[in-house]
Tab-separated table of C-alpha atoms and ligand atoms in Angstrom:
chain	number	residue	atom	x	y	z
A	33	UNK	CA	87.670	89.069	86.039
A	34	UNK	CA	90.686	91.484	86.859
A	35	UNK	CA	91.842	93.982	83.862
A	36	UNK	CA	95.362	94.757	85.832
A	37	UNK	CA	95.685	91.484	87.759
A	38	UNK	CA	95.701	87.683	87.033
A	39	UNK	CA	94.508	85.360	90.011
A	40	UNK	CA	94.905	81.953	90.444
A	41	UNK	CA	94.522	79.762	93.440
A	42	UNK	CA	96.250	75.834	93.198
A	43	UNK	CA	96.921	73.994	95.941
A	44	UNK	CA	95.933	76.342	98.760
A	45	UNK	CA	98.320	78.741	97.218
A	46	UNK	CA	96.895	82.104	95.841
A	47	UNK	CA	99.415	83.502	92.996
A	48	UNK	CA	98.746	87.055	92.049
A	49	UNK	CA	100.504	88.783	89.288
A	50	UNK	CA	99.953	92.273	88.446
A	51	UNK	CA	99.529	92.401	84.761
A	52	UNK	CA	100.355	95.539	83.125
A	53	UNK	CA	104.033	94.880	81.717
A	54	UNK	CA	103.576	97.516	79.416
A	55	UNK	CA	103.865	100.123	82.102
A	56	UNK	CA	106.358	97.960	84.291
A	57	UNK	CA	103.273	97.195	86.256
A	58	UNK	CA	103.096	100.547	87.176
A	59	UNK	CA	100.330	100.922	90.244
A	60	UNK	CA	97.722	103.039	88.858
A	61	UNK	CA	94.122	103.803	90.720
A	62	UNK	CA	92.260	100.331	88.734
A	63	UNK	CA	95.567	98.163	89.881
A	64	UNK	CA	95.038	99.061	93.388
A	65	UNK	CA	91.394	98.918	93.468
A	66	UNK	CA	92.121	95.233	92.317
A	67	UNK	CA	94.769	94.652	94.609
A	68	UNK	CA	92.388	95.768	97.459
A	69	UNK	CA	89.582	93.344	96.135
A	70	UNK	CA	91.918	90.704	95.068
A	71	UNK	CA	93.104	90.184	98.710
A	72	UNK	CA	90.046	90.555	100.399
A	73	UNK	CA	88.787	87.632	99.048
A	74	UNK	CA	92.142	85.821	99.939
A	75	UNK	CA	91.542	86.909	103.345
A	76	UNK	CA	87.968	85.266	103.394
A	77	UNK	CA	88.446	82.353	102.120
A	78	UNK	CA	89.477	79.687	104.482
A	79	UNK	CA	90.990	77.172	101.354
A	80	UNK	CA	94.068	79.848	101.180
A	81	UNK	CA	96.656	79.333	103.103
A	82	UNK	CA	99.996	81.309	101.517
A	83	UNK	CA	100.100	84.095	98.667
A	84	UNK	CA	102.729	84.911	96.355
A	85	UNK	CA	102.870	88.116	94.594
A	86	UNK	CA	104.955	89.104	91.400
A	87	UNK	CA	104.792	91.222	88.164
A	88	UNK	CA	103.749	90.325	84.606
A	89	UNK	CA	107.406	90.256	82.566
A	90	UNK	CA	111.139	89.380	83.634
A	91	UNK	CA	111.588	93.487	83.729
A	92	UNK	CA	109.703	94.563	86.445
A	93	UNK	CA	107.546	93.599	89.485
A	94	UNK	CA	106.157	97.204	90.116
A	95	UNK	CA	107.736	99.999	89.321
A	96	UNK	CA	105.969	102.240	91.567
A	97	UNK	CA	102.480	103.884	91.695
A	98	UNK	CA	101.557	105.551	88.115
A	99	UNK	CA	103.189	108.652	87.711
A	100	UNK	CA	100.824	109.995	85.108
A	101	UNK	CA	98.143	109.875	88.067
A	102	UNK	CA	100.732	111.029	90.800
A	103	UNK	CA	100.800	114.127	88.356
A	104	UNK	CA	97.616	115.316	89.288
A	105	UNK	CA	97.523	115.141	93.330
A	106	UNK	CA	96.955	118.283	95.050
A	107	UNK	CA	97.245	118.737	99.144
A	108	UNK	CA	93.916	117.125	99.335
A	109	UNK	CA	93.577	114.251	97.012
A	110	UNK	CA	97.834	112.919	97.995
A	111	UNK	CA	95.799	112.899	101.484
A	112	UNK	CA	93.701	110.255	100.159
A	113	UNK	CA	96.132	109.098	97.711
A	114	UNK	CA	98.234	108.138	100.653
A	115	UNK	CA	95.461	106.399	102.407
A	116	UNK	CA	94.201	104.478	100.774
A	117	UNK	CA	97.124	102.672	99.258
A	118	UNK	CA	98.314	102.162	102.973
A	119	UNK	CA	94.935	100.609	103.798
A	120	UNK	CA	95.812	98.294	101.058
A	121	UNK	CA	99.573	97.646	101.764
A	122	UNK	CA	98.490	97.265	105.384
A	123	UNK	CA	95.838	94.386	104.284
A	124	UNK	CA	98.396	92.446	102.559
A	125	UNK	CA	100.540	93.382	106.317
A	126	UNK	CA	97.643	91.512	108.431
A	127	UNK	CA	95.781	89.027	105.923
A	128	UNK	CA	96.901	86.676	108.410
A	129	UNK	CA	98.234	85.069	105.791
A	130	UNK	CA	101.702	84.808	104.699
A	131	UNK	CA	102.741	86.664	101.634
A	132	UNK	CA	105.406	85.939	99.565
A	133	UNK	CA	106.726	89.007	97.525
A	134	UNK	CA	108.564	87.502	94.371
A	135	UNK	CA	110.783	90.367	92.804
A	136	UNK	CA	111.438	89.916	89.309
A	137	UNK	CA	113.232	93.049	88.104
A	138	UNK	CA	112.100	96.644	88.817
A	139	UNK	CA	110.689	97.313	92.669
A	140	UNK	CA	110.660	101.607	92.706
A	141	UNK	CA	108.424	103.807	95.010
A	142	UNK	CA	105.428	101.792	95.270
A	143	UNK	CA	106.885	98.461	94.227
A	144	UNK	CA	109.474	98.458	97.066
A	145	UNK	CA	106.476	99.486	99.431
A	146	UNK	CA	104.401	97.110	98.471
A	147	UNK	CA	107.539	94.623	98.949
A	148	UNK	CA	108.250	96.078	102.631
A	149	UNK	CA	104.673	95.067	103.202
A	150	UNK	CA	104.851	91.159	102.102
A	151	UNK	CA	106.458	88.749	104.837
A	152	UNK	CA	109.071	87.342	102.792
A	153	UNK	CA	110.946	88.958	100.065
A	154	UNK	CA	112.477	86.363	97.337
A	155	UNK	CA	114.759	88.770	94.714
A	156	UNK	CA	115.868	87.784	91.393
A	157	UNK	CA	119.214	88.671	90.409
A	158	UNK	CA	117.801	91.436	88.209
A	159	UNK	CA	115.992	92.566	91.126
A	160	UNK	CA	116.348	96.832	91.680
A	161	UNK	CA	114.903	98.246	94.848
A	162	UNK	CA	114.210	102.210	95.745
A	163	UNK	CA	112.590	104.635	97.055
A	164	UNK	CA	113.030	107.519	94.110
A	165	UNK	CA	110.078	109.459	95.301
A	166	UNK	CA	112.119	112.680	96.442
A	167	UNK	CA	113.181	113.220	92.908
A	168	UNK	CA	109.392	113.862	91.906
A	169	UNK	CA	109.422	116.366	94.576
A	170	UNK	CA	107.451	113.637	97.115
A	171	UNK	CA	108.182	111.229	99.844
A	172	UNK	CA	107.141	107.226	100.284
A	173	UNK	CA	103.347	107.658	100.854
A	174	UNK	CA	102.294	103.857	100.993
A	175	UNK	CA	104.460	102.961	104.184
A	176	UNK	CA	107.976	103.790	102.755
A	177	UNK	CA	109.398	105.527	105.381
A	178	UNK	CA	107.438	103.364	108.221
A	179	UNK	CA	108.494	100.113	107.106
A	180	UNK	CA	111.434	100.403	105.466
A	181	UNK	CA	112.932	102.206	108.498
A	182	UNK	CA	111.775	99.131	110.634
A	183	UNK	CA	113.432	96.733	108.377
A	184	UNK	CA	116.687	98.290	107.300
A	185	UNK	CA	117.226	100.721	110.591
A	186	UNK	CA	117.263	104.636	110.388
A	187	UNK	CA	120.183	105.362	109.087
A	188	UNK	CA	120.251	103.354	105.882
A	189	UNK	CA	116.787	104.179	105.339
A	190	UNK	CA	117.388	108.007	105.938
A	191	UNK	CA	120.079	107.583	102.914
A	192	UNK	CA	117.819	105.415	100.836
A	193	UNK	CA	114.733	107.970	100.836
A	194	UNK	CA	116.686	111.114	100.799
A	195	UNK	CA	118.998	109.854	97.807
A	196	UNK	CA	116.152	108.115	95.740
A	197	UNK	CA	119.024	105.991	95.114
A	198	UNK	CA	118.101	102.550	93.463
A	199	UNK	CA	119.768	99.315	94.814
A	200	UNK	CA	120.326	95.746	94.152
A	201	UNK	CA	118.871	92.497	95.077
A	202	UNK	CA	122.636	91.922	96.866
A	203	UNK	CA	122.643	95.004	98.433
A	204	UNK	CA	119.536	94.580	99.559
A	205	UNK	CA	120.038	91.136	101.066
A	206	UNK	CA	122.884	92.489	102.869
A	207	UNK	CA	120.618	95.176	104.258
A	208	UNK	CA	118.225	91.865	105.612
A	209	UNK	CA	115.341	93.663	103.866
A	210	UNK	CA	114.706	90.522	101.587
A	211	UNK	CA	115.246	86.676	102.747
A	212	UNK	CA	116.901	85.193	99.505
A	213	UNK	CA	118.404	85.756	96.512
A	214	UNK	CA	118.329	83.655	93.133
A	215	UNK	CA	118.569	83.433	89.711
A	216	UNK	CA	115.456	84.936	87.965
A	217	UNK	CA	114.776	81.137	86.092
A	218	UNK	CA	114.445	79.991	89.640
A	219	UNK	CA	112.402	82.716	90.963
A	220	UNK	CA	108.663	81.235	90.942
A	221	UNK	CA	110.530	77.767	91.958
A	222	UNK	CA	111.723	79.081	94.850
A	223	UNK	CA	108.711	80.814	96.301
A	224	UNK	CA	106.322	78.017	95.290
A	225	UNK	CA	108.512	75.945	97.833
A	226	UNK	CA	108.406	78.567	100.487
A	227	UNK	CA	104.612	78.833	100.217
A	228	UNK	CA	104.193	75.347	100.257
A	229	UNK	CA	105.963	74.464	103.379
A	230	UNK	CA	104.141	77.620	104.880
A	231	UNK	CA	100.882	76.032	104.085
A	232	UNK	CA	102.195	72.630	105.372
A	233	UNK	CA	101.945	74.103	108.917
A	234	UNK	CA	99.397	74.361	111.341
A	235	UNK	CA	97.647	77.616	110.367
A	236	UNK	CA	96.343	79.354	113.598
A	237	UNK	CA	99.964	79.031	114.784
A	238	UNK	CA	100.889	80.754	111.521
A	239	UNK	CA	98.194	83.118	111.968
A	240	UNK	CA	99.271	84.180	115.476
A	241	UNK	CA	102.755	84.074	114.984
A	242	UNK	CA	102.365	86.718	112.286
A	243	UNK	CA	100.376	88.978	114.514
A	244	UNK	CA	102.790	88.751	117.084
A	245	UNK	CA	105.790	89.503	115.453
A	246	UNK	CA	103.584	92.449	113.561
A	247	UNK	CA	102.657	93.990	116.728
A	248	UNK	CA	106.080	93.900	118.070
A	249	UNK	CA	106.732	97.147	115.772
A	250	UNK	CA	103.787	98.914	117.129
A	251	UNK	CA	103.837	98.121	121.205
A	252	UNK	CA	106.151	98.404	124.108
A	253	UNK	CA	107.955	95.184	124.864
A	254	UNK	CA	104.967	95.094	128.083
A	255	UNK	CA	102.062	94.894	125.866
A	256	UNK	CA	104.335	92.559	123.307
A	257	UNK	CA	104.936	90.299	125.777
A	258	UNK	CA	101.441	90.206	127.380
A	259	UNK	CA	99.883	90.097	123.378
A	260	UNK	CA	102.242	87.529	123.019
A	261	UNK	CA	101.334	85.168	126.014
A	262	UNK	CA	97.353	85.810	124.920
A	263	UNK	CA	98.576	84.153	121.343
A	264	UNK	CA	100.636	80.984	123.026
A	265	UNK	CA	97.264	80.528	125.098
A	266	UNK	CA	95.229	80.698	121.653
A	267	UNK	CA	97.406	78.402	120.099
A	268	UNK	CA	97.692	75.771	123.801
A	269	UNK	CA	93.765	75.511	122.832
A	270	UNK	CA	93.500	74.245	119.460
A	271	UNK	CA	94.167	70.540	118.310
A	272	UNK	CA	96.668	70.831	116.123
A	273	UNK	CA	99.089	71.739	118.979
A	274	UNK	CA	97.963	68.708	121.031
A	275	UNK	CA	98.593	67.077	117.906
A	276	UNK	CA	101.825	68.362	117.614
A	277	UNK	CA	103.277	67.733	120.632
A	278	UNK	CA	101.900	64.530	120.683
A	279	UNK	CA	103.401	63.552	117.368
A	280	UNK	CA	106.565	64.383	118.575
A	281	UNK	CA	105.968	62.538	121.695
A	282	UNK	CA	105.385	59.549	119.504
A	283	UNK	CA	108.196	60.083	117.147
A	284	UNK	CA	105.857	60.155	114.680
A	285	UNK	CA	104.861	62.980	111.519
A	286	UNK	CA	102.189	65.578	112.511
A	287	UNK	CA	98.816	65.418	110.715
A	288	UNK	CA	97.373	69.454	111.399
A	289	UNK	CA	93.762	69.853	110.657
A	290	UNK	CA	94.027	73.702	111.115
A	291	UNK	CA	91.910	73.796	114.105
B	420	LIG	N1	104.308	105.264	86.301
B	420	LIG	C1	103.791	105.347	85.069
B	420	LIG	N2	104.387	104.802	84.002
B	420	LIG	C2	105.529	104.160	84.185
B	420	LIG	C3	106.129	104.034	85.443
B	420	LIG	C4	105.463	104.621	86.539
B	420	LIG	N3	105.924	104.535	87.785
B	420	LIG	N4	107.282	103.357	85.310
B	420	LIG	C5	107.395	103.050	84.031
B	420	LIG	N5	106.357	103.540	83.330
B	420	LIG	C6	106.077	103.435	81.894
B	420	LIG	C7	106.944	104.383	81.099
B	420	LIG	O1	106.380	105.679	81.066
B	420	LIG	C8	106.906	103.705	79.742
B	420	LIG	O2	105.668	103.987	79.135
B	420	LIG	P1	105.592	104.412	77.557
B	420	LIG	O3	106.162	103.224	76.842
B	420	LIG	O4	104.129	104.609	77.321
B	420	LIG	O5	106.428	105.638	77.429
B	420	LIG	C9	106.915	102.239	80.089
B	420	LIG	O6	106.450	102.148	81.432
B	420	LIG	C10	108.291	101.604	80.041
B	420	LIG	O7	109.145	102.353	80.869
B	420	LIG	P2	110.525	103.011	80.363
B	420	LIG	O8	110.854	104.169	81.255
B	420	LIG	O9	110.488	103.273	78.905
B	420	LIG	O10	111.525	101.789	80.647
B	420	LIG	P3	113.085	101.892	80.962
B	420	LIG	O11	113.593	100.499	80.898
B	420	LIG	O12	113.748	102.919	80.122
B	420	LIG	O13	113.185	102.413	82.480
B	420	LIG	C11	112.568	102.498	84.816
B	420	LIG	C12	112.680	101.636	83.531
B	420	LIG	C13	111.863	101.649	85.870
B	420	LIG	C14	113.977	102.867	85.317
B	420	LIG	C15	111.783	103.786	84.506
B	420	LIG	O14	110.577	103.417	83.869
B	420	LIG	C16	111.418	104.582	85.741
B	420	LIG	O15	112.272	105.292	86.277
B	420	LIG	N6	110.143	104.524	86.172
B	420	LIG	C17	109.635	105.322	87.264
B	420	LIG	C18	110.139	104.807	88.579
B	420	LIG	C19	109.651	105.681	89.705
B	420	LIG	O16	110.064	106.803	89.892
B	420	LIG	N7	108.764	105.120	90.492
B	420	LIG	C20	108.279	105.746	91.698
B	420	LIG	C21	106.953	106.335	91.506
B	420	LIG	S1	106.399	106.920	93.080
């Protein structure tokens, strides 16, 4: 179906896996058109609850967008470069849905961005992070310097863009930018338990907690607050929260029917 992507969907968990190890997964114009279809359908259909991401190979997840495209950009087309693969990263950002990035090697340029985007980052050991863009002469252009500032705080994502330095999974937990860290053999293990337990809960909760804590980057604590107190109400109205208050009421396991 996909030429750059496999897809797979078991157990109300959507696994996708972009599938060009020959070019370290490399995010050229057909990956991200798939990418962009790939997750609108996960967005649509209602039988999905978690996602988790990765790259074909133990060498890389993505190792940024394709440079032999990048190559050609002039002033107008890096406009629309830049677009459109932030339309896409900020999809993945608001599926309502959570996404599970799972880093297996090489995450550079694009492949960190597209990281920054997920809601949970799970590193292999062999994990490398960066944002090399400035030594091609360019800057992050699919949310780089938006979201990894948010995550990591100005000043180490000042150094991070201006250097182009890479980093390590370590160094990167001990920036907080990803949740966990673990041996590469236990890499799909570990997510596949973190998306499960994500899709054991009651999913409108899910669903508004992650546009809560999204919006708390892009409002004044006011509007937070207020956006926040609309959500609780959404949530107070549904049946899986009288369900799970009750349960706990009745010292008793929750049975959520995601409504
Ligand atoms: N765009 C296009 N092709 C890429 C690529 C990218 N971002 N990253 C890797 N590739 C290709 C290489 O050109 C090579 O193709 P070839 O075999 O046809 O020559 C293949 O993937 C393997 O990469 P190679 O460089 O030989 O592997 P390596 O182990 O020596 O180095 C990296 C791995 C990740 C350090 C190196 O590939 C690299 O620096 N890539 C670019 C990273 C980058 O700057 N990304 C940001 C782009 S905005």
């Amino acid at each position: 179906m996909y030429q750059n992507i496999l897809f797979e969907v078991k157990d109300k968990i959507a696994y996708v896996t972009i599938n060009r190890p020959e070019k370290l997964n490399a995010l050229n114009f057909q990956t991200m058109s798939e990418l962009r279809d790939v997750f609108i359908r996960i967005k649509n259909d209602d039988d999905i609850y978690a996602v988790i991401i990765t790259g074909a190979g133990e060498k890389a997840f993505v190792a940024g967008a394709d440079i032999s495209e990048l190559n050609k950009l002039d002033a107008v087309t890096g406009r629309e470069f830049a677009e459109r693969g932030q339309e896409i990263f900020n999809l993945i950002e608001n599926l309502g849905k959570p996404v599970i990035a799972a880093v297996n090697g090489y995450a550079l340029g694009g492949g960190s961005e597209l990281a920054w985007a997920c809601h949970f980052r799970i590193a292999a050991e062999n994990a490398v992070f960066g944002q090399p863009e400035i030594d091609l002469g360019i800057i992050p252009g699919y949310g780089g310097t938006q979201r990894l500032t948010r995550l990591a705080g100005k000043t180490k994502a000042m150094e991070l863009i201006l250097t182009g330095r890479r980093f390590t999974a370590k160094e990167a937990y001990e920036m907080g930018v990803v949740n966990k860290v673990v041996p590469l053999s236990e890499l799909m293990k570990e997510a596949e338990e973190l998306a499960k337990a994500l899709a054991s809960k009651p999913q409108i909760a899910v669903r508004m907690a992650i546009k809560a804590v999204n919006m708390a980057y892009e409002t004044t604590l006011t509007d937070g607050l207020h956006l926040e107190a609309t959500l609780f109400a959404i949530c107070c109205g549904t049946e899986d929260f009288k369900e799970g208050t009750s349960a706990f009421l009745e010292k008793r396991k929750p049975v959520f029917k995601n409504k």
